Amino acid sequence: MRMNRSYLPKNPLRRANPWLLAVIILSLIFPWLSPEYYVDLAFNVLIYIILAESLNVIIGFAGLLNLGHAAFFGVGAYTYGILWRFFQLPFIFALPLSAVFAAIMGLLLGLPVLRVRHDYIAIVTLGFGEVIKLILNNWTDLTDGPNGIYGMAPPQIWGFAIRSRTQYYYLTLLLVYLILFLMVRLAHSRLGRAWIAIREDEVSAATLGVRVDRLKLLAFTVGASLAGVAGCLMASKHRFISPAGFGFYESIIILCMVIVGGIGNIPGVVLGASILYIVPEILREFSDFRMITVGVAMITLMIFRPEGILGREKRKMIWERAAKVERGKPFS
Amino acid sequence: MLLQQVINGIILGFIYSLLAMGMTMVFGITQVIHFSHGEVFMIGSFIGVGVAVLLTETGHFGGNILWVLVATVALAMAGAALLGILVDRTCYRPIRRSPRINSLVSAIGSSIFIQQAVILTLGSKFRIFPFLFPKGEIHFLGSMVSYAQIWIVIISLFLMVVFSIFLKNSRMGKALQTVAENQKVAGLLGINVNKFIALTFLIVSAIAGAAGVLTGSYYGSVDFFVGFMAGLKAFTSMILGGVGNVTGAVLGGLVIGVAETLIGGYISNDNKDILVFLLLIIILVFRPSGLLGERVAERL
Amino acid sequence: MRTKVLMFGFLAVFAFSVSASAQPTIKIGFGGPLSGPQTEIGKKALSGVQLAVEEANAKGGVLGKKLEVVPADDEGKSEGAVNAANSLVKKGVVGVVGHWNSACSFPASEIYAEKNIAMITYASTNPKLTERGLKNIFRTYGRDDEHGRINGEFIVNTLKKKRVAILHDKGAYGKMMAEITGQTIKKLGGEVVIFDGITSGEKDFRAILTKIKSLNPEVLFYGGYYSDFGLILKQAKELGAKWDFVSVGGTYDPELIKIAGEGGEGAFIQAISLDAVKDQASFKRFLQSFREKYKTDPDLWAAIAYENADILISGIKKAGSTDPQKIINAIKGFKDYPGTLGPVTFNEKGDIMAPLLSMFQVQKGKFVPYISGLK
């Protein structure tokens, strides 16, 4: 009997998709066609795409609401910053170390999260995020506190220094594609399905042999390390980091990107991150209204379109099926 | 100094308890963390500021401060209650049946919305809240308690006791408890679940509004950010005491208030929040259901 | 379907990439917080710059062209500053008046430095800003290390107090002021009995104040802003504290006195203040124009930003061109330039020589100059 996999996200890599190809080509030639300001903007968008997708792993795959995600972003950035401050460690070594330290933080957060009731996860992660920011701010010997760290050297990869905006863009673009590829493969692997099982119904998943605790920790670890990568990249380009950029406000923005894109929806989150970064940039005169729009968006999306901007026909099917079962109709 | 710090902490704790009580009640019934409860509290203090300034400037009640206090609290409670019901109606009720993560997100959104709405309409500046308590303090054993502080404790206890009696002894209160136990069965018994949830929001928001006035007058100023901070402390207290457990919330609030003050006074004020958070985690590790246990129907 | 939407999304972004930039006006950039908690400050500063530009335009502009102010919101954050700086550079500004937070000025100055665009900050006080070897930074407000030194000297030498408790708000400005003041106090033989931080936005400081009370200091020094300090003053009074209070420019605001109530009486605040220059002719002219245009009084930031814009405009005139590097050289060359708030000369790091600092005291609910012209 063929397994009915219609409820899983379609794997875009399975078929040659002309639209996908067009987007890829466009992203490759983009810097040659645009002035510098836009390349900078695109770099930031790419960073946020990585960030949003990394949160997507935690919320979308494993179903755990993380309100302190900016902390991992900060840990990654500060790993590079601190290593630079004391050891002048080059970027090429700092990048994997950022991923590792962020992953360790993810693990540290995951452990108490396991112990607490499902509903507390939001608060615990929120608290964790604030605590990390506080530690970065107060541990002056390590981080120089609120003054921040600046002047990190640009990355040198095999002697080739990355200095221009375009080079940064391509480096980040490469990483984005790698990460997206990784995520799509993850989603369609046994691991991914196990995560989705945990998200949909934890108790049933456990009875079916899914090692719930371990996989939750893994989700945190993976999500955190990706965010750490984003942090390291951003630190190397902006060359200035301070604790102020890694607080609750940022965590909420990243969360909103995932919500807008659709929890668990990989291409959706790419779009969500892009929209939520670019639109406020374009509408700079209305910057007063930025946060209130975020608030309204969160409410209305949850009420009217919880699957996110791109929608998800398949997800509706699950609820409809469940509703039918409740009403006693045959499972069809 | 220890006694003084404990006194400081208890006063703070009562305010947290008032908010935690409401939050835990809402959680017990709807299984949603009411993120905007802090904002309702904040609006309560803003309404309070407006009313109090108006009354003191126009000299109503012949300048009898306690009457001004009563009027301010009453109006703030009414306004806050309305807001609470509105939030429930618009942000929570439409998605009552959806997965809880949706309600959580909507709750966060409502909190952000209210906060930003205040910034946009009323500005980010502080508003000065007239002092509505009798002045003066009592000195004893090297410490002091001000009359304001005593009044805060009295009013808080009063609200808690009334609430408690209502819950245990009145018909409505018992119906509320039924809804908290099991929404479906309550519906079968003819209880209009949505109406009772709205009632819950009304009551807890009114209490939050009162707390807002007390806090505003005590500290002398009001700003849009108080909701966020107070909300955080309220969540922590709620979790500490055990969700759904009203007595637990009161206890949790007091514990957090005193712990925070003692840590700030004896260990380090700089790192106070980190240590309080760690304390919470440690307690949860050993007692995952909080100090007094949870009272929520498990939704499997 | 989904990928089509994605596709259109990217096309839309791409479409915006086509930009035309004609330059019929000379553009002056403004960087500051125009959203978030410090919006009021940013807007006031912007109003100062706009006034300066308007006045210059009324006199026929510069080099035959009109001037235009291009505001950019840095949201008070370093990331926002990067975006703001990039957008200003893209729009072709020849100089920038900005930013407010040091955290914003740092990254922004690097971006401006790439194109040799002058940045005159009206408030960034972190000493390191001008110690990095960048040639395009100027500041008219002064630096934290000087201010901190002056504070420390005031406490030990003028007030003749030795036991000092120090609090800060954990922010870049407040903490640095606290640290430098503390170091100065120790160097001069004083004693710092406690050095601790408060969380800005919290309302209740009784815990730490009670602790400080038990340590019996003579002075409490606070580094931070007025909203928290106001509450500290109020609660300290309620607790019966009998210390002297000394604080910094960030607390110099009439709101402080309102929030602190009676607790504010007698507090010393070190600030650059308009009161010290109110009799100067140049300032009076500025005051009058500001009142005419905005129907309200300017605050400190509006005045300083106005002065900065004025310096920039004069720099353009002196350079005789819109080449940013020439403008920088022109500004560097100013000696005792008649600024709105006094004569302006920059040293080679870009710091202003002889900033006008005064120590004020709160007396009967108002700031009264206690000592002027501190160095």
Short mmCIF file of C-alpha atoms in Angstrom, two decimals, chain B:
data_model
loop_
_atom_site.label_atom_id
_atom_site.label_comp_id
_atom_site.label_asym_id
_atom_site.label_seq_id
_atom_site.Cartn_x
_atom_site.Cartn_y
_atom_site.Cartn_z
CA MET B 1 18.09 46.53 56.49
CA LEU B 2 16.72 43.05 55.97
CA LEU B 3 13.33 43.94 57.32
CA GLN B 4 13.13 47.02 55.15
CA GLN B 5 14.03 45.02 52.07
CA VAL B 6 11.42 42.42 52.89
CA ILE B 7 8.84 45.15 53.25
CA ASN B 8 9.90 46.63 49.92
CA GLY B 9 9.62 43.23 48.36
CA ILE B 10 6.20 42.47 49.77
CA ILE B 11 4.68 45.64 48.37
CA LEU B 12 6.13 44.89 44.98
CA GLY B 13 4.96 41.34 45.36
CA PHE B 14 1.36 42.34 45.97
CA ILE B 15 1.25 44.18 42.69
CA TYR B 16 2.70 41.20 40.87
CA SER B 17 0.20 38.97 42.64
CA LEU B 18 -2.75 41.02 41.48
CA LEU B 19 -1.63 40.65 37.90
CA ALA B 20 -0.58 37.06 38.22
CA MET B 21 -3.98 36.17 39.66
CA GLY B 22 -5.68 37.45 36.58
CA MET B 23 -3.29 35.83 34.20
CA THR B 24 -3.54 32.48 35.88
CA MET B 25 -7.32 32.63 35.88
CA VAL B 26 -7.36 33.32 32.16
CA PHE B 27 -4.91 30.56 31.52
CA GLY B 28 -6.90 28.13 33.57
CA ILE B 29 -9.96 28.74 31.47
CA THR B 30 -8.61 29.32 27.99
CA GLN B 31 -5.18 27.69 28.11
CA VAL B 32 -3.75 30.77 26.53
CA ILE B 33 -1.11 33.00 28.04
CA HIS B 34 -2.76 36.39 28.07
CA PHE B 35 0.23 38.40 26.93
CA SER B 36 -1.63 41.67 26.83
CA HIS B 37 -2.65 41.55 30.48
CA GLY B 38 0.30 43.80 31.23
CA GLU B 39 -0.96 46.26 28.65
CA VAL B 40 -4.42 46.24 30.22
CA PHE B 41 -2.70 47.12 33.48
CA MET B 42 -0.89 49.92 31.71
CA ILE B 43 -4.09 51.30 30.22
CA GLY B 44 -5.60 51.16 33.70
CA SER B 45 -2.86 53.44 34.94
CA PHE B 46 -3.27 55.78 31.99
CA ILE B 47 -6.99 56.07 32.61
CA GLY B 48 -6.14 56.59 36.25
CA VAL B 49 -3.76 59.42 35.43
CA GLY B 50 -6.32 61.17 33.31
CA VAL B 51 -9.05 60.88 35.90
CA ALA B 52 -6.86 61.72 38.87
CA VAL B 53 -5.37 64.78 37.22
CA LEU B 54 -8.81 65.97 36.22
CA LEU B 55 -10.27 65.45 39.65
CA THR B 56 -7.40 67.01 41.56
CA GLU B 57 -7.23 70.00 39.30
CA THR B 58 -10.92 70.74 39.29
CA GLY B 59 -11.08 70.20 43.02
CA HIS B 60 -13.84 67.65 43.00
CA PHE B 61 -14.68 65.94 46.24
CA GLY B 62 -13.40 68.96 48.04
CA GLY B 63 -9.89 67.70 47.78
CA ASN B 64 -10.61 64.65 49.89
CA ILE B 65 -7.91 62.43 48.56
CA LEU B 66 -9.42 59.10 49.42
CA TRP B 67 -12.57 59.82 47.45
CA VAL B 68 -10.46 60.79 44.49
CA LEU B 69 -8.65 57.51 44.87
CA VAL B 70 -11.88 55.56 44.95
CA ALA B 71 -13.26 57.33 41.91
CA THR B 72 -10.03 56.87 39.99
CA VAL B 73 -9.81 53.20 40.81
CA ALA B 74 -13.44 52.65 39.88
CA LEU B 75 -13.15 54.35 36.52
CA ALA B 76 -9.87 52.66 35.72
CA MET B 77 -11.36 49.31 36.57
CA ALA B 78 -14.28 49.95 34.28
CA GLY B 79 -12.08 51.06 31.40
CA ALA B 80 -9.67 48.21 31.84
CA ALA B 81 -12.48 45.70 32.03
CA LEU B 82 -13.84 46.96 28.74
CA LEU B 83 -10.46 46.68 27.12
CA GLY B 84 -10.02 43.16 28.44
CA ILE B 85 -13.31 42.04 26.99
CA LEU B 86 -12.47 43.69 23.71
CA VAL B 87 -9.14 41.89 23.48
CA ASP B 88 -10.81 38.59 24.16
CA ARG B 89 -13.52 39.22 21.61
CA THR B 90 -11.17 40.27 18.82
CA CYS B 91 -7.96 38.36 19.40
CA TYR B 92 -8.81 35.21 21.29
CA ARG B 93 -12.39 34.22 20.65
CA PRO B 94 -12.15 33.85 16.86
CA ILE B 95 -9.41 31.29 17.23
CA ARG B 96 -10.54 29.51 20.33
CA ARG B 97 -10.53 26.19 18.53
CA SER B 98 -7.31 26.60 16.64
CA PRO B 99 -4.02 25.16 17.78
CA ARG B 100 -2.77 26.92 20.86
CA ILE B 101 0.29 28.26 19.15
CA ASN B 102 -2.00 30.46 17.07
CA SER B 103 -3.60 31.93 20.15
CA LEU B 104 -0.21 32.58 21.66
CA VAL B 105 0.92 34.46 18.60
CA SER B 106 -2.29 36.45 18.52
CA ALA B 107 -1.82 37.24 22.19
CA ILE B 108 1.67 38.58 21.55
CA GLY B 109 0.30 40.58 18.67
CA SER B 110 -2.38 42.13 20.84
CA SER B 111 0.19 43.11 23.42
CA ILE B 112 2.37 44.81 20.83
CA PHE B 113 -0.63 46.49 19.28
CA ILE B 114 -1.89 48.06 22.47
CA GLN B 115 1.57 49.23 23.47
CA GLN B 116 2.21 50.80 20.08
CA ALA B 117 -1.23 52.34 19.96
CA VAL B 118 -0.48 54.12 23.21
CA ILE B 119 2.85 55.37 21.88
CA LEU B 120 1.22 56.70 18.77
CA THR B 121 -1.72 58.38 20.44
CA LEU B 122 -0.47 59.38 23.84
CA GLY B 123 3.23 59.71 23.18
CA SER B 124 6.22 58.12 24.79
CA LYS B 125 6.68 60.65 27.55
CA PHE B 126 6.00 59.96 31.18
CA ARG B 127 2.79 61.23 32.71
CA ILE B 128 2.86 62.43 36.27
CA PHE B 129 0.36 60.68 38.51
CA PRO B 130 -0.91 62.64 41.49
CA PHE B 131 -0.27 61.09 44.85
CA LEU B 132 -3.59 59.78 46.09
CA PHE B 133 -2.62 58.25 49.37
CA PRO B 134 -2.31 59.85 52.76
CA LYS B 135 1.22 61.06 53.32
CA GLY B 136 3.49 59.91 56.05
CA GLU B 137 5.00 56.73 57.28
CA ILE B 138 5.34 54.53 60.32
CA HIS B 139 8.75 53.83 61.70
CA PHE B 140 9.52 50.70 63.61
CA LEU B 141 12.50 48.49 64.26
CA GLY B 142 14.72 50.67 62.14
CA SER B 143 12.52 50.33 59.08
CA MET B 144 9.59 52.20 57.76
CA VAL B 145 6.34 51.58 56.02
CA SER B 146 4.54 54.41 54.35
CA TYR B 147 0.79 54.86 54.53
CA ALA B 148 0.73 54.49 50.78
CA GLN B 149 2.25 51.09 51.08
CA ILE B 150 -0.21 50.07 53.74
CA TRP B 151 -3.11 51.19 51.58
CA ILE B 152 -1.80 49.22 48.64
CA VAL B 153 -1.70 46.10 50.75
CA ILE B 154 -5.19 46.72 52.10
CA ILE B 155 -6.72 47.33 48.71
CA SER B 156 -4.91 44.38 47.17
CA LEU B 157 -6.03 42.05 49.92
CA PHE B 158 -9.54 43.37 49.59
CA LEU B 159 -9.60 42.63 45.86
CA MET B 160 -8.13 39.20 46.40
CA VAL B 161 -10.60 38.27 49.09
CA VAL B 162 -13.59 39.49 47.12
CA PHE B 163 -12.39 37.60 44.08
CA SER B 164 -11.87 34.48 46.08
CA ILE B 165 -15.30 34.60 47.67
CA PHE B 166 -16.85 35.22 44.31
CA LEU B 167 -15.12 32.20 42.81
CA LYS B 168 -15.97 29.82 45.60
CA ASN B 169 -19.37 30.87 46.75
CA SER B 170 -21.34 32.55 44.02
CA ARG B 171 -23.19 30.75 41.25
CA MET B 172 -21.24 32.59 38.62
CA GLY B 173 -18.02 31.75 40.33
CA LYS B 174 -18.86 28.09 40.41
CA ALA B 175 -19.84 28.18 36.79
CA LEU B 176 -16.44 29.73 36.05
CA GLN B 177 -14.72 26.92 37.82
CA THR B 178 -16.69 24.42 35.78
CA VAL B 179 -15.65 26.08 32.58
CA ALA B 180 -12.07 25.95 33.78
CA GLU B 181 -12.35 22.23 34.46
CA ASN B 182 -13.82 21.18 31.20
CA GLN B 183 -15.18 23.49 28.55
CA LYS B 184 -17.13 20.83 26.73
CA VAL B 185 -18.96 19.55 29.75
CA ALA B 186 -19.71 23.05 30.89
CA GLY B 187 -21.24 23.71 27.50
CA LEU B 188 -23.33 20.58 27.83
CA LEU B 189 -24.55 21.77 31.18
CA GLY B 190 -26.00 24.81 29.52
CA ILE B 191 -23.29 27.24 30.44
CA ASN B 192 -22.56 29.76 27.72
CA VAL B 193 -18.84 29.21 27.60
CA ASN B 194 -17.97 32.31 25.61
CA LYS B 195 -19.96 34.54 27.92
CA PHE B 196 -18.19 33.15 30.92
CA ILE B 197 -14.83 33.56 29.37
CA ALA B 198 -15.75 37.15 28.70
CA LEU B 199 -16.77 37.48 32.33
CA THR B 200 -13.39 36.19 33.38
CA PHE B 201 -11.68 38.78 31.23
CA LEU B 202 -13.89 41.43 32.70
CA ILE B 203 -13.00 40.56 36.25
CA VAL B 204 -9.28 40.06 35.80
CA SER B 205 -8.92 43.17 33.68
CA ALA B 206 -10.76 45.22 36.27
CA ILE B 207 -8.33 43.97 38.88
CA ALA B 208 -5.45 44.82 36.60
CA GLY B 209 -6.89 48.28 36.13
CA ALA B 210 -7.03 48.79 39.86
CA ALA B 211 -3.46 47.61 40.15
CA GLY B 212 -2.55 50.11 37.49
CA VAL B 213 -3.93 52.98 39.52
CA LEU B 214 -2.24 51.82 42.69
CA THR B 215 1.09 51.43 40.94
CA GLY B 216 0.82 54.69 39.06
CA SER B 217 0.08 56.70 42.15
CA TYR B 218 2.68 54.94 44.23
CA TYR B 219 5.52 55.58 41.79
CA GLY B 220 4.22 58.92 40.70
CA SER B 221 4.54 58.39 36.99
CA VAL B 222 3.11 56.32 34.19
CA ASP B 223 4.51 55.35 30.81
CA PHE B 224 3.77 52.93 28.01
CA PHE B 225 6.50 50.53 29.01
CA VAL B 226 5.22 49.52 32.45
CA GLY B 227 2.94 46.92 30.95
CA PHE B 228 5.75 44.96 29.40
CA MET B 229 7.80 44.77 32.57
CA ALA B 230 4.87 44.08 34.83
CA GLY B 231 3.57 41.47 32.41
CA LEU B 232 6.87 39.61 32.48
CA LYS B 233 6.90 39.55 36.25
CA ALA B 234 3.30 38.40 36.26
CA PHE B 235 4.03 35.48 33.93
CA THR B 236 6.93 34.45 36.08
CA SER B 237 4.81 34.61 39.22
CA MET B 238 2.04 32.66 37.57
CA ILE B 239 4.35 29.90 36.48
CA LEU B 240 6.08 29.83 39.81
CA GLY B 241 2.86 29.37 41.67
CA GLY B 242 1.41 26.87 39.28
CA VAL B 243 -0.80 27.87 36.39
CA GLY B 244 -4.50 27.93 36.93
CA ASN B 245 -3.95 28.09 40.64
CA VAL B 246 -5.09 31.42 41.98
CA THR B 247 -3.57 30.98 45.43
CA GLY B 248 -0.40 29.88 43.74
CA ALA B 249 -0.34 33.04 41.71
CA VAL B 250 -0.63 35.17 44.81
CA LEU B 251 2.14 33.23 46.47
CA GLY B 252 4.22 33.36 43.31
CA GLY B 253 3.87 37.10 43.09
CA LEU B 254 5.01 37.59 46.66
CA VAL B 255 7.92 35.21 46.23
CA ILE B 256 9.10 36.96 43.09
CA GLY B 257 8.71 40.38 44.68
CA VAL B 258 10.69 39.49 47.76
CA ALA B 259 13.29 37.41 45.91
CA GLU B 260 13.88 40.16 43.40
CA THR B 261 14.32 42.75 46.11
CA LEU B 262 16.60 40.62 48.22
CA ILE B 263 18.74 39.65 45.26
CA GLY B 264 18.95 43.24 44.17
CA GLY B 265 19.77 44.42 47.64
CA TYR B 266 22.24 41.77 48.67
CA ILE B 267 23.80 40.20 45.64
CA SER B 268 23.77 42.40 42.61
CA ASN B 269 21.24 44.78 41.22
CA ASP B 270 22.98 44.69 37.86
CA ASN B 271 22.40 41.01 37.35
CA LYS B 272 19.19 40.76 39.27
CA ASP B 273 17.05 39.66 36.36
CA ILE B 274 19.44 36.91 35.35
CA LEU B 275 19.41 35.50 38.85
CA VAL B 276 15.63 35.67 39.20
CA PHE B 277 15.26 33.84 35.91
CA LEU B 278 17.72 31.20 37.05
CA LEU B 279 15.77 30.86 40.25
CA LEU B 280 12.63 30.23 38.26
CA ILE B 281 14.33 27.59 36.15
CA ILE B 282 15.71 25.84 39.19
CA ILE B 283 12.35 25.75 40.89
CA LEU B 284 10.74 24.44 37.74
CA VAL B 285 13.32 21.72 37.45
CA PHE B 286 12.44 20.45 40.89
CA ARG B 287 8.77 21.23 40.83
CA PRO B 288 7.67 21.40 37.21
CA SER B 289 4.11 22.16 38.19
CA GLY B 290 5.07 25.16 40.22
CA LEU B 291 5.07 25.65 43.95
CA LEU B 292 1.43 24.88 44.61
CA GLY B 293 0.66 22.71 41.65
CA GLU B 294 -1.35 23.33 38.54
CA ARG B 295 -5.07 23.43 38.13
CA VAL B 296 -5.69 23.03 34.47
CA ALA B 297 -7.63 20.35 32.67
CA GLU B 298 -5.06 18.57 30.62
CA ARG B 299 -5.86 18.91 26.96
CA LEU B 300 -4.44 15.83 25.39
#
